Coordinates of C-alpha atoms and ligand atoms in Angstrom, one line a residue:
M22 CA 7.4 35.4 -80.4
S23 CA 8.8 34.2 -77.2
S24 CA 6.3 32.8 -74.7
A25 CA 8.5 33.6 -71.7
V26 CA 6.8 36.1 -69.4
S27 CA 9.1 38.6 -67.8
P28 CA 9.4 38.6 -64.0
A29 CA 7.6 41.9 -63.8
A30 CA 4.7 40.7 -66.0
S31 CA 4.4 37.5 -64.0
E32 CA 4.2 39.5 -60.8
V33 CA 1.4 41.6 -62.3
L34 CA -0.4 38.4 -63.3
R35 CA 0.0 37.0 -59.8
Q36 CA -1.2 40.2 -58.1
A37 CA -4.2 40.6 -60.5
A38 CA -5.2 37.0 -59.9
R39 CA -5.5 37.8 -56.2
R40 CA -7.7 40.9 -56.7
R41 CA -11.5 41.0 -56.3
T42 CA -13.1 44.3 -57.2
F43 CA -16.8 44.7 -56.6
A44 CA -19.6 47.0 -55.5
V45 CA -22.8 46.5 -53.5
I46 CA -26.0 47.5 -55.3
S47 CA -29.1 48.0 -53.2
H48 CA -32.2 50.1 -52.5
P49 CA -31.6 52.7 -49.8
D50 CA -31.9 51.2 -46.3
A51 CA -31.3 47.6 -47.3
G52 CA -28.1 47.7 -45.3
K53 CA -25.3 48.7 -47.6
S54 CA -23.4 50.8 -45.0
T55 CA -23.9 48.0 -42.5
I56 CA -22.6 45.2 -44.7
T57 CA -19.6 47.4 -45.8
E58 CA -18.7 47.8 -42.2
A59 CA -19.3 44.1 -41.4
L60 CA -17.1 43.1 -44.4
A61 CA -14.3 45.4 -43.2
L62 CA -14.6 43.9 -39.7
H63 CA -13.9 40.4 -41.0
A64 CA -11.1 41.5 -43.1
R65 CA -7.9 43.4 -42.4
A66 CA -8.1 46.9 -43.9
I67 CA -4.9 47.5 -45.8
G68 CA -3.0 50.5 -44.5
E69 CA -5.6 51.2 -41.9
A70 CA -7.6 53.0 -44.5
G71 CA -10.8 51.4 -43.3
A72 CA -12.7 54.5 -42.3
V73 CA -16.1 53.6 -43.6
H74 CA -18.6 56.3 -43.8
G75 CA -22.1 55.8 -42.5
K76 CA -25.0 57.9 -41.3
A77 CA -24.1 60.9 -39.1
G78 CA -23.2 60.0 -35.5
R79 CA -23.6 56.3 -36.1
R80 CA -20.2 55.2 -37.3
G81 CA -18.2 58.2 -36.5
V82 CA -16.7 58.9 -39.9
V83 CA -18.9 61.0 -42.1
S84 CA -17.5 62.6 -45.2
D85 CA -17.8 66.3 -45.0
W86 CA -17.4 66.9 -48.7
M87 CA -20.1 69.6 -49.1
A88 CA -22.3 71.5 -46.7
M89 CA -25.2 70.1 -48.6
E90 CA -24.2 66.6 -47.8
R91 CA -24.0 67.3 -44.1
Q92 CA -27.3 69.0 -44.0
R93 CA -29.0 66.2 -45.7
G94 CA -27.1 63.5 -43.9
I95 CA -26.4 61.7 -47.1
S96 CA -23.2 60.6 -48.5
I97 CA -22.2 61.7 -52.0
T98 CA -18.6 60.8 -52.0
S99 CA -17.5 57.6 -53.6
A100 CA -14.2 55.8 -53.4
A101 CA -12.8 52.4 -52.6
L102 CA -12.2 50.4 -49.5
Q103 CA -9.4 48.0 -49.8
F104 CA -8.8 45.1 -47.5
A105 CA -7.1 41.7 -47.3
Y106 CA -9.1 38.6 -46.8
R107 CA -7.4 35.1 -46.8
D108 CA -4.8 35.6 -49.5
V109 CA -6.8 38.0 -51.6
V110 CA -6.9 41.8 -51.9
V111 CA -10.6 42.9 -52.0
N112 CA -11.5 46.3 -53.4
L113 CA -15.0 47.4 -52.4
L114 CA -16.0 50.4 -54.5
D115 CA -18.4 52.6 -52.7
T116 CA -21.6 53.8 -54.4
P117 CA -23.7 56.8 -53.3
G118 CA -26.7 55.7 -51.3
H119 CA -29.0 58.4 -52.6
A120 CA -30.9 57.5 -55.8
D121 CA -30.4 61.1 -57.1
F122 CA -26.8 60.2 -57.6
S123 CA -27.4 56.9 -59.3
E124 CA -25.5 58.1 -62.4
D125 CA -22.4 57.9 -60.2
T126 CA -23.3 54.4 -59.2
Y127 CA -23.8 53.4 -62.8
R128 CA -20.3 54.6 -63.5
V129 CA -18.8 52.8 -60.6
L130 CA -20.3 49.6 -62.0
T131 CA -18.2 50.1 -65.1
A132 CA -15.1 49.7 -62.8
V133 CA -16.0 46.5 -61.0
D134 CA -15.7 42.9 -61.9
C135 CA -18.6 41.7 -59.9
A136 CA -21.6 43.1 -57.9
V137 CA -23.2 42.0 -54.6
M138 CA -27.0 42.6 -54.9
L139 CA -28.2 43.3 -51.4
L140 CA -31.9 42.7 -50.6
D141 CA -34.0 43.4 -47.5
A142 CA -35.6 40.0 -46.6
A143 CA -38.9 41.8 -46.0
K144 CA -38.9 43.9 -49.1
G145 CA -37.3 41.7 -51.8
L146 CA -36.3 43.2 -55.1
E147 CA -36.9 46.9 -54.8
P148 CA -37.0 49.4 -57.7
Q149 CA -33.6 51.0 -57.2
T150 CA -31.9 47.6 -56.9
L151 CA -33.5 46.5 -60.1
K152 CA -32.4 49.6 -62.0
L153 CA -28.9 49.1 -60.8
F154 CA -29.1 45.4 -61.7
Q155 CA -30.0 46.4 -65.3
V156 CA -26.7 48.1 -65.6
C157 CA -24.9 45.0 -64.3
R158 CA -26.8 43.0 -66.9
Q159 CA -25.8 45.4 -69.7
R160 CA -22.2 45.0 -68.7
R161 CA -22.6 41.2 -68.1
I162 CA -21.2 41.5 -64.6
P163 CA -21.6 38.4 -62.4
V164 CA -23.9 39.2 -59.5
I165 CA -24.0 37.6 -56.0
T166 CA -27.2 38.0 -54.1
F167 CA -27.2 38.6 -50.4
I168 CA -30.6 38.5 -48.6
N169 CA -30.1 40.7 -45.6
K170 CA -32.0 41.3 -42.3
W171 CA -32.8 37.6 -41.9
D172 CA -32.9 38.3 -38.1
R173 CA -36.2 40.2 -38.6
P174 CA -39.5 38.9 -39.9
G175 CA -39.5 38.8 -43.7
R176 CA -40.6 36.8 -46.6
E177 CA -40.4 33.1 -47.3
P178 CA -37.0 32.1 -48.8
L179 CA -38.5 30.3 -51.8
A180 CA -40.8 33.2 -52.6
L181 CA -37.7 35.5 -52.5
L182 CA -35.9 33.2 -54.9
D183 CA -38.9 33.3 -57.2
E184 CA -39.0 37.1 -57.2
I185 CA -35.3 37.3 -57.9
E186 CA -35.6 35.0 -60.9
K187 CA -38.6 36.7 -62.3
G188 CA -37.2 40.2 -61.8
T189 CA -33.7 39.7 -63.0
G190 CA -34.0 36.8 -65.4
L191 CA -31.1 35.1 -63.6
R192 CA -31.4 31.6 -62.2
A193 CA -31.0 31.7 -58.4
T194 CA -28.6 29.1 -57.1
P195 CA -28.5 29.3 -53.3
V196 CA -25.1 28.7 -51.7
T197 CA -26.4 28.9 -48.1
W198 CA -29.9 28.1 -46.9
P199 CA -31.5 29.3 -43.6
V200 CA -32.7 27.1 -40.9
G201 CA -35.7 29.0 -39.4
I202 CA -37.8 31.6 -41.0
A203 CA -36.8 35.3 -41.2
G204 CA -37.1 36.6 -37.7
E205 CA -36.6 33.2 -36.1
F206 CA -33.4 32.3 -37.7
H207 CA -31.0 29.7 -36.2
A208 CA -28.4 28.5 -38.6
L209 CA -27.2 28.4 -42.2
V210 CA -26.6 25.2 -44.2
D211 CA -23.8 25.5 -46.7
R212 CA -25.0 23.7 -49.8
R213 CA -21.5 23.1 -51.0
T214 CA -20.4 21.2 -48.0
D215 CA -23.7 20.3 -46.3
G216 CA -22.2 21.7 -43.1
T217 CA -24.5 23.6 -40.7
T218 CA -23.4 26.7 -38.9
A219 CA -25.3 28.1 -35.9
F220 CA -24.8 31.7 -35.0
R221 CA -24.9 33.5 -31.8
R222 CA -25.8 37.1 -32.6
A223 CA -23.3 39.8 -32.0
P224 CA -25.3 42.9 -31.1
G225 CA -24.8 46.0 -33.3
G226 CA -22.5 44.2 -35.6
A227 CA -19.6 45.5 -33.5
T228 CA -18.0 42.1 -33.4
T229 CA -18.3 39.0 -35.5
A230 CA -21.0 36.6 -34.6
T231 CA -20.0 33.4 -32.7
E232 CA -20.2 30.4 -35.0
E233 CA -20.8 26.8 -34.0
H234 CA -20.7 23.9 -36.4
L235 CA -23.4 21.3 -36.1
T236 CA -23.9 17.8 -37.6
A237 CA -27.3 17.1 -39.2
T238 CA -28.2 15.0 -36.1
Q239 CA -27.4 17.8 -33.7
A240 CA -29.3 20.3 -35.9
A241 CA -32.3 18.0 -36.2
A242 CA -32.4 17.5 -32.4
R243 CA -32.0 21.2 -31.7
Y244 CA -34.3 22.8 -34.3
G245 CA -37.0 20.1 -34.8
E246 CA -39.7 21.4 -37.2
D247 CA -37.5 24.3 -38.6
W248 CA -34.8 21.8 -39.5
R249 CA -37.3 19.4 -41.1
R250 CA -38.6 22.3 -43.3
A251 CA -35.1 23.4 -44.2
V252 CA -34.2 19.8 -45.3
E253 CA -37.4 19.7 -47.4
E254 CA -36.5 22.9 -49.1
L255 CA -33.0 21.8 -49.7
E256 CA -34.3 18.7 -51.4
L257 CA -36.5 20.8 -53.6
L258 CA -33.5 22.9 -54.6
A259 CA -31.5 19.9 -55.4
L260 CA -34.4 18.3 -57.5
T261 CA -34.8 21.5 -59.5
G262 CA -31.1 21.7 -60.2
A263 CA -30.6 25.1 -58.5
D264 CA -26.9 24.4 -58.0
H265 CA -24.0 26.7 -58.4
D266 CA -22.3 26.4 -61.8
Q267 CA -19.2 28.5 -62.1
Q268 CA -19.3 28.9 -65.9
Q269 CA -22.9 30.1 -65.8
F270 CA -22.2 32.4 -62.9
L271 CA -19.3 34.0 -64.8
A272 CA -21.5 34.3 -67.9
A273 CA -24.0 36.2 -65.7
T274 CA -26.9 33.8 -66.2
T275 CA -27.1 32.6 -62.6
T276 CA -26.7 34.3 -59.3
P277 CA -25.5 32.6 -56.1
V278 CA -27.9 33.5 -53.3
M279 CA -26.9 33.8 -49.6
F280 CA -28.8 34.6 -46.5
G281 CA -27.6 36.7 -43.5
A282 CA -27.9 39.6 -41.2
A283 CA -25.3 42.3 -41.7
V284 CA -26.1 44.0 -38.5
A285 CA -25.4 40.9 -36.5
N286 CA -22.5 39.9 -38.7
I287 CA -24.2 36.7 -39.8
G288 CA -23.4 35.3 -43.2
V289 CA -20.8 37.9 -43.9
R290 CA -17.8 35.6 -43.7
Q291 CA -19.6 33.2 -46.1
L292 CA -20.1 36.1 -48.5
L293 CA -16.4 37.0 -48.3
D294 CA -15.5 33.3 -49.0
I295 CA -17.8 33.3 -52.1
L296 CA -16.1 36.5 -53.3
V297 CA -12.7 35.0 -52.9
D298 CA -13.6 31.5 -54.3
Q299 CA -16.0 32.4 -57.0
A300 CA -15.9 36.0 -58.1
P301 CA -13.8 36.8 -61.1
A302 CA -10.4 38.4 -60.9
P303 CA -9.7 41.3 -63.3
Q304 CA -9.7 40.3 -66.9
A305 CA -8.3 41.9 -70.1
R306 CA -10.4 45.0 -70.9
P307 CA -11.8 45.8 -74.4
D308 CA -10.4 48.9 -76.1
T309 CA -11.9 51.2 -78.7
D310 CA -10.0 49.5 -81.5
G311 CA -11.8 46.2 -81.1
G312 CA -8.8 44.6 -79.3
Q313 CA -8.2 44.4 -75.6
R314 CA -5.6 45.4 -73.1
E315 CA -4.0 42.3 -71.5
I316 CA -3.6 42.4 -67.7
A317 CA 0.2 42.0 -67.9
A318 CA 0.6 44.8 -70.5
P319 CA 2.1 48.1 -69.4
F320 CA 0.0 50.2 -67.0
S321 CA -3.4 51.4 -68.2
G322 CA -6.5 52.6 -66.4
F323 CA -9.5 54.8 -66.8
V324 CA -11.3 57.5 -64.8
F325 CA -14.6 56.3 -63.5
K326 CA -15.3 59.0 -61.0
I327 CA -14.3 62.6 -60.4
Q328 CA -14.9 64.1 -57.0
A329 CA -14.4 67.8 -56.4
N330 CA -13.9 69.5 -53.1
M331 CA -13.6 66.4 -51.0
D332 CA -11.5 68.4 -48.6
P333 CA -13.0 71.9 -48.0
A334 CA -9.6 73.1 -46.6
H335 CA -7.9 72.4 -49.9
R336 CA -10.6 72.8 -52.6
D337 CA -9.2 70.0 -54.7
Q338 CA -10.4 67.5 -57.2
I339 CA -9.7 63.8 -57.3
A340 CA -10.0 61.6 -60.3
F341 CA -10.5 57.9 -59.4
V342 CA -8.8 55.6 -61.8
R343 CA -9.5 51.9 -62.1
V344 CA -6.3 50.1 -62.9
C345 CA -6.8 47.7 -65.9
S346 CA -3.3 46.5 -66.7
G347 CA 0.3 46.7 -65.4
H348 CA 1.9 47.8 -62.3
F349 CA 1.3 51.4 -61.1
T350 CA 4.0 53.0 -59.1
R351 CA 3.5 56.5 -57.7
G352 CA 5.5 59.1 -59.5
M353 CA 5.4 57.3 -62.9
T354 CA 4.6 59.5 -65.8
L355 CA 1.7 58.3 -67.9
T356 CA 0.1 59.5 -71.1
H357 CA -3.4 61.0 -71.1
A358 CA -5.0 59.3 -74.1
T359 CA -7.5 62.2 -74.8
T360 CA -4.8 64.8 -75.2
G361 CA -1.7 62.8 -75.8
R362 CA 0.0 64.8 -73.1
P363 CA 2.2 63.4 -70.3
F364 CA 0.5 63.1 -66.9
A365 CA 2.6 63.0 -63.7
T366 CA 1.3 60.9 -60.8
K367 CA 3.2 62.3 -57.9
Y368 CA 0.0 62.8 -55.9
A369 CA -1.6 59.4 -56.1
Q370 CA -3.8 58.4 -53.2
Q371 CA -6.0 55.7 -52.0
M372 CA -9.0 56.8 -50.2
F373 CA -12.3 55.9 -48.6
G374 CA -14.6 58.2 -46.7
Q375 CA -12.4 60.8 -45.1
S376 CA -9.2 59.1 -44.8
R377 CA -6.6 59.4 -47.5
E378 CA -3.2 58.0 -47.8
T379 CA -0.5 58.1 -50.3
I380 CA -0.4 55.0 -52.5
D381 CA 2.8 53.7 -53.9
D382 CA 1.8 50.6 -55.8
A383 CA -1.3 49.4 -57.5
Y384 CA -2.3 46.4 -59.7
P385 CA -5.2 45.6 -62.0
G386 CA -8.5 45.8 -60.0
D387 CA -7.2 48.5 -57.7
V388 CA -8.4 52.1 -57.6
I389 CA -6.1 55.1 -57.3
G390 CA -7.1 58.7 -56.6
L391 CA -5.2 61.3 -58.6
V392 CA -5.2 64.6 -56.8
N393 CA -5.8 67.9 -58.7
A394 CA -6.0 66.0 -62.0
T395 CA -8.1 68.8 -63.5
A396 CA -7.0 67.8 -67.0
L397 CA -8.8 64.5 -66.7
G398 CA -12.4 63.9 -67.7
I399 CA -14.8 61.1 -66.8
G400 CA -14.0 58.0 -68.9
D401 CA -10.5 59.2 -69.9
T402 CA -7.7 56.6 -70.3
L403 CA -4.2 56.8 -68.9
Y404 CA -1.5 54.5 -70.1
E405 CA 2.2 53.8 -70.0
E406 CA 4.3 52.9 -73.1
Q407 CA 1.9 51.1 -75.4
A408 CA -1.0 53.4 -76.4
V409 CA -4.5 52.3 -75.6
R410 CA -7.9 53.9 -75.3
F411 CA -10.9 52.4 -73.5
P412 CA -14.4 53.1 -74.7
P413 CA -16.1 56.2 -73.2
L414 CA -18.3 55.6 -70.2
P415 CA -21.9 55.4 -71.2
A416 CA -24.1 58.3 -70.5
F417 CA -27.3 57.3 -68.7
A418 CA -30.9 58.3 -69.3
P419 CA -31.6 61.7 -67.8
E420 CA -35.1 62.3 -66.3
H421 CA -34.7 66.0 -65.2
F422 CA -34.0 68.9 -67.4
A423 CA -33.4 72.6 -66.7
V424 CA -32.0 75.7 -68.5
L425 CA -29.0 77.2 -66.9
R426 CA -28.2 80.9 -67.1
A427 CA -25.6 83.1 -65.6
R428 CA -27.3 85.8 -63.5
D429 CA -24.6 88.2 -64.5
A430 CA -23.9 88.3 -68.3
S431 CA -20.4 89.8 -67.8
K432 CA -19.3 86.5 -66.3
F433 CA -20.1 84.5 -69.4
K434 CA -16.5 83.3 -70.0
R435 CA -16.3 81.9 -66.5
F436 CA -19.8 80.5 -66.8
R437 CA -18.8 78.6 -69.9
R438 CA -15.6 77.3 -68.4
G439 CA -17.5 76.1 -65.3
V440 CA -20.2 74.4 -67.4
E441 CA -17.5 72.6 -69.4
Q442 CA -15.7 71.5 -66.2
L443 CA -18.9 70.1 -64.7
D444 CA -19.6 68.3 -68.0
A445 CA -16.1 66.8 -68.1
E446 CA -16.5 65.6 -64.5
G447 CA -19.9 64.1 -65.3
V448 CA -21.7 66.1 -62.6
V449 CA -24.5 66.7 -65.0
Q450 CA -25.0 66.2 -68.7
V451 CA -24.9 69.3 -70.8
L452 CA -27.2 69.6 -73.8
R453 CA -27.1 72.4 -76.4
S454 CA -29.0 73.6 -79.5
D455 CA -28.6 76.5 -81.9
R456 CA -32.0 77.8 -80.8
R457 CA -31.0 78.1 -77.2
G458 CA -27.4 79.1 -77.8
D459 CA -24.3 78.9 -75.6
Q460 CA -25.6 81.3 -73.0
S461 CA -28.4 79.0 -71.9
P462 CA -27.4 75.3 -72.1
V463 CA -29.8 72.7 -70.9
L464 CA -28.6 70.6 -67.9
A465 CA -29.8 67.1 -67.8
A466 CA -29.7 64.8 -64.7
V467 CA -30.7 61.4 -63.6
G468 CA -31.6 62.9 -60.2
P469 CA -32.5 66.6 -59.4
M470 CA -29.8 66.9 -56.7
Q471 CA -27.2 66.8 -59.4
F472 CA -28.5 70.3 -60.3
E473 CA -27.9 71.5 -56.8
V474 CA -24.3 70.2 -56.9
A475 CA -23.8 71.9 -60.3
T476 CA -25.1 75.4 -59.3
Q477 CA -23.3 75.3 -55.9
R478 CA -20.1 74.5 -57.6
L479 CA -20.5 77.2 -60.2
Q480 CA -21.1 79.6 -57.3
T481 CA -18.2 78.5 -55.0
E482 CA -15.5 77.5 -57.5
F483 CA -16.2 79.8 -60.4
A484 CA -17.9 82.7 -58.6
V485 CA -20.8 82.6 -61.1
P486 CA -24.3 82.9 -59.6
T487 CA -26.7 81.1 -61.9
A488 CA -30.4 80.6 -62.3
L489 CA -32.0 77.3 -63.2
E490 CA -35.3 77.2 -65.0
P491 CA -36.8 73.7 -64.9
L492 CA -38.1 72.4 -68.3
P493 CA -41.2 70.2 -68.4
Y494 CA -39.5 67.2 -70.0
E495 CA -39.0 63.9 -68.3
I496 CA -38.0 61.4 -71.0
A497 CA -35.1 61.4 -73.4
R498 CA -34.7 59.2 -76.5
R499 CA -31.8 59.0 -78.8
T500 CA -32.5 60.1 -82.4
D501 CA -30.5 61.0 -85.4
R502 CA -30.0 63.9 -87.9
D503 CA -33.1 62.8 -89.9
G504 CA -35.2 62.6 -86.7
E505 CA -33.9 66.1 -85.6
E506 CA -35.1 67.5 -89.0
R507 CA -38.5 65.8 -88.9
L508 CA -39.2 66.7 -85.3
R509 CA -38.3 70.3 -85.7
T510 CA -41.9 71.4 -86.2
A511 CA -43.6 68.8 -84.0
A512 CA -45.2 70.1 -80.8
G513 CA -44.2 68.8 -77.4
V514 CA -40.7 67.6 -78.3
E515 CA -37.3 69.3 -78.5
V516 CA -34.1 67.9 -79.9
L517 CA -30.7 68.8 -78.4
T518 CA -27.1 67.7 -78.8
R519 CA -25.3 66.2 -75.8
A520 CA -22.0 68.1 -75.5
R521 CA -20.1 65.1 -74.2
D522 CA -20.6 62.7 -77.0
G523 CA -22.6 64.6 -79.7
A524 CA -25.6 62.3 -79.2
L525 CA -28.9 63.8 -80.4
L526 CA -31.5 63.5 -77.7
A527 CA -35.3 64.1 -78.2
L528 CA -36.9 65.3 -75.0
F529 CA -40.6 64.6 -74.2
P530 CA -42.8 65.9 -71.4
N531 CA -44.3 62.4 -70.7
P532 CA -44.6 58.9 -72.2
W533 CA -47.9 59.6 -73.8
R534 CA -46.6 62.5 -75.8
M535 CA -43.6 60.4 -76.8
R536 CA -45.9 57.6 -78.0
A537 CA -48.1 60.0 -79.9
I538 CA -45.2 61.5 -81.7
A539 CA -43.7 58.1 -82.4
N540 CA -47.1 57.1 -83.9
Q541 CA -47.2 60.3 -86.0
H542 CA -43.6 59.8 -87.2
P543 CA -43.2 56.0 -87.4
D544 CA -39.9 56.3 -89.4
V545 CA -38.1 58.5 -86.8
T546 CA -35.5 56.7 -84.7
L547 CA -36.3 57.0 -81.0
E548 CA -34.1 54.7 -79.0
P549 CA -34.2 54.2 -75.2
L550 CA -31.0 55.2 -73.3
L551 CA -29.1 53.2 -70.8
A552 CA -30.8 52.5 -67.5
D553 CA -34.0 53.9 -68.8
S554 CA -36.9 53.2 -66.6
Ligands
LIG627 P1 -28.1 51.7 -46.5 O1 -26.7 52.0 -46.4 O2 -28.4 50.6 -47.5 O3 -29.0 52.8 -46.6 O4 -28.5 51.0 -45.1 P2 -27.9 51.0 -43.7 O5 -26.7 50.1 -43.6 O6 -27.8 52.4 -43.2 O7 -29.0 50.2 -42.9 C1 -30.4 50.7 -42.8 C2 -31.0 50.3 -41.6 O8 -31.1 48.8 -41.6 C3 -30.2 50.6 -40.3 O9 -31.1 50.9 -39.3 C4 -29.5 49.3 -40.0 O10 -29.1 49.2 -38.7 C5 -30.5 48.3 -40.4 N1 -29.9 47.0 -40.8 C6 -28.9 46.8 -41.6 N2 -28.6 45.5 -41.7 C7 -29.5 44.9 -40.9 C8 -29.8 43.5 -40.5 O11 -29.1 42.5 -41.0 N3 -30.8 43.3 -39.6 C9 -31.5 44.3 -39.1 N4 -32.5 44.0 -38.3 N5 -31.3 45.6 -39.4 C10 -30.3 45.9 -40.3 P3 -31.5 52.3 -38.8 O12 -32.6 52.2 -37.8 O13 -31.7 53.2 -40.0 O14 -30.1 52.8 -38.2 P4 -29.6 52.3 -36.8 O15 -30.0 53.3 -35.8 O16 -30.0 50.9 -36.5 O17 -28.1 52.4 -37.0

């Protein structure tokens, strides 16, 4: 075989090497919207597509996807912000802020190469962050930790490191270290260069903070006791070997830790530098045949997110595709791996928040939005030339269950089509059993608001009014045919089949019932599901 790489393939390799694709994981209120805006401020948004959505009235651009979203003032839409920083193209994949849509966030994490774990300095590692971190760990995604709100009173930095290590199992390797405690913060020491940068706050994060570089002597004279303590802590870090090691970071066993204040734009440039210098570029992606799709192979990508009705005036649906290999050019005809049918890409867009624009080119790591791609389901693969199929996206542990019925039996056909569509998009998980029949599937969700989205969409898009009857279950475990048979007569458990992947799920009303049944039936398989709490 010739080892010569074609000019087209070498351009793909070059472009992929300068891509960084990541998402921010955090507990609500830790500052995700703020840091997104601050990152974009430092960088040059490509194609002016930098309309970041934030809370109503604050940052101007609020997605108006559904009336529900507006009423609640939360953002459900999810897409990618692309910007250039130094010589790199950064793709920041947005994740819904509300925990009820964490299933969407989990799926976004299948499309990134790295995650930034954002913590509030006063709160440390919060439950939602930890849950999202577990998904990163399962995927072995390298995680960079950013401790935010250092301009406000918070915890001791060493105590925070301790909590991170205990909670995540990762070794914390600080890249920057604060001079001055949370709330009385003066400067950051860069442990890689030993340089000290003092910041003058920029109010409201509207502009980048002014930076001043100090020598150790200047810092000692200026900060006295605070400097002495920082030096002591830095010595401690050096003695315990808490140093960045690129191999261990990429193997997801350590996490570089940074301190800052997104609202004042402090530490944000340092975060971008770490992303560019240390975060991984896109790599070959494993396929279902046990092989992998090389970056320079012909185009391939998979759908990680489907968003319906982003534009109420058009009632459309967008499938977001993460590019895994090759060069995407708008208008190219791809193959949809699930059906084997050709798929035209005339309407490819790049979007974030409300703004959309037509995209002409994309490379590995980039995200493209395919408009009106109703044939595509969540996790589906698209490819050019050489066939490939990526593994289906994992389904996550649902904690809410309800029976869905059409209020009007004559609309059953539409009801069924609607339910199938919502399942394909991953809006909810659909569970079925012979006992309940097709007329009354069970909807399963990670957060109850997913149900509201499902029933609203059945009403508005399929004109089927439905009724939901909550079921008293809160835990699902994966079982098998044998388990289904044995649990058939047990009280307080029901086994259903998940439509999407045929998995058999045993549903229990509470952990005690589950344990009791597991004790009575020690041979029955009851496995936890992904991101189970
Ligand atoms: P989220 O997307 O993670 O939910 O958080 P968001 O950025 O909306 O930030 C939550 C709150 O925390 C906001 O205050 C925001 O201004 C504040 N915040 C974010 N980063 C920092 C920081 O570095 N330092 C400090 N002191 N505050 C920060 P809010 O009162 O909810 O909104 P606003 O009225 O201030 O905009």
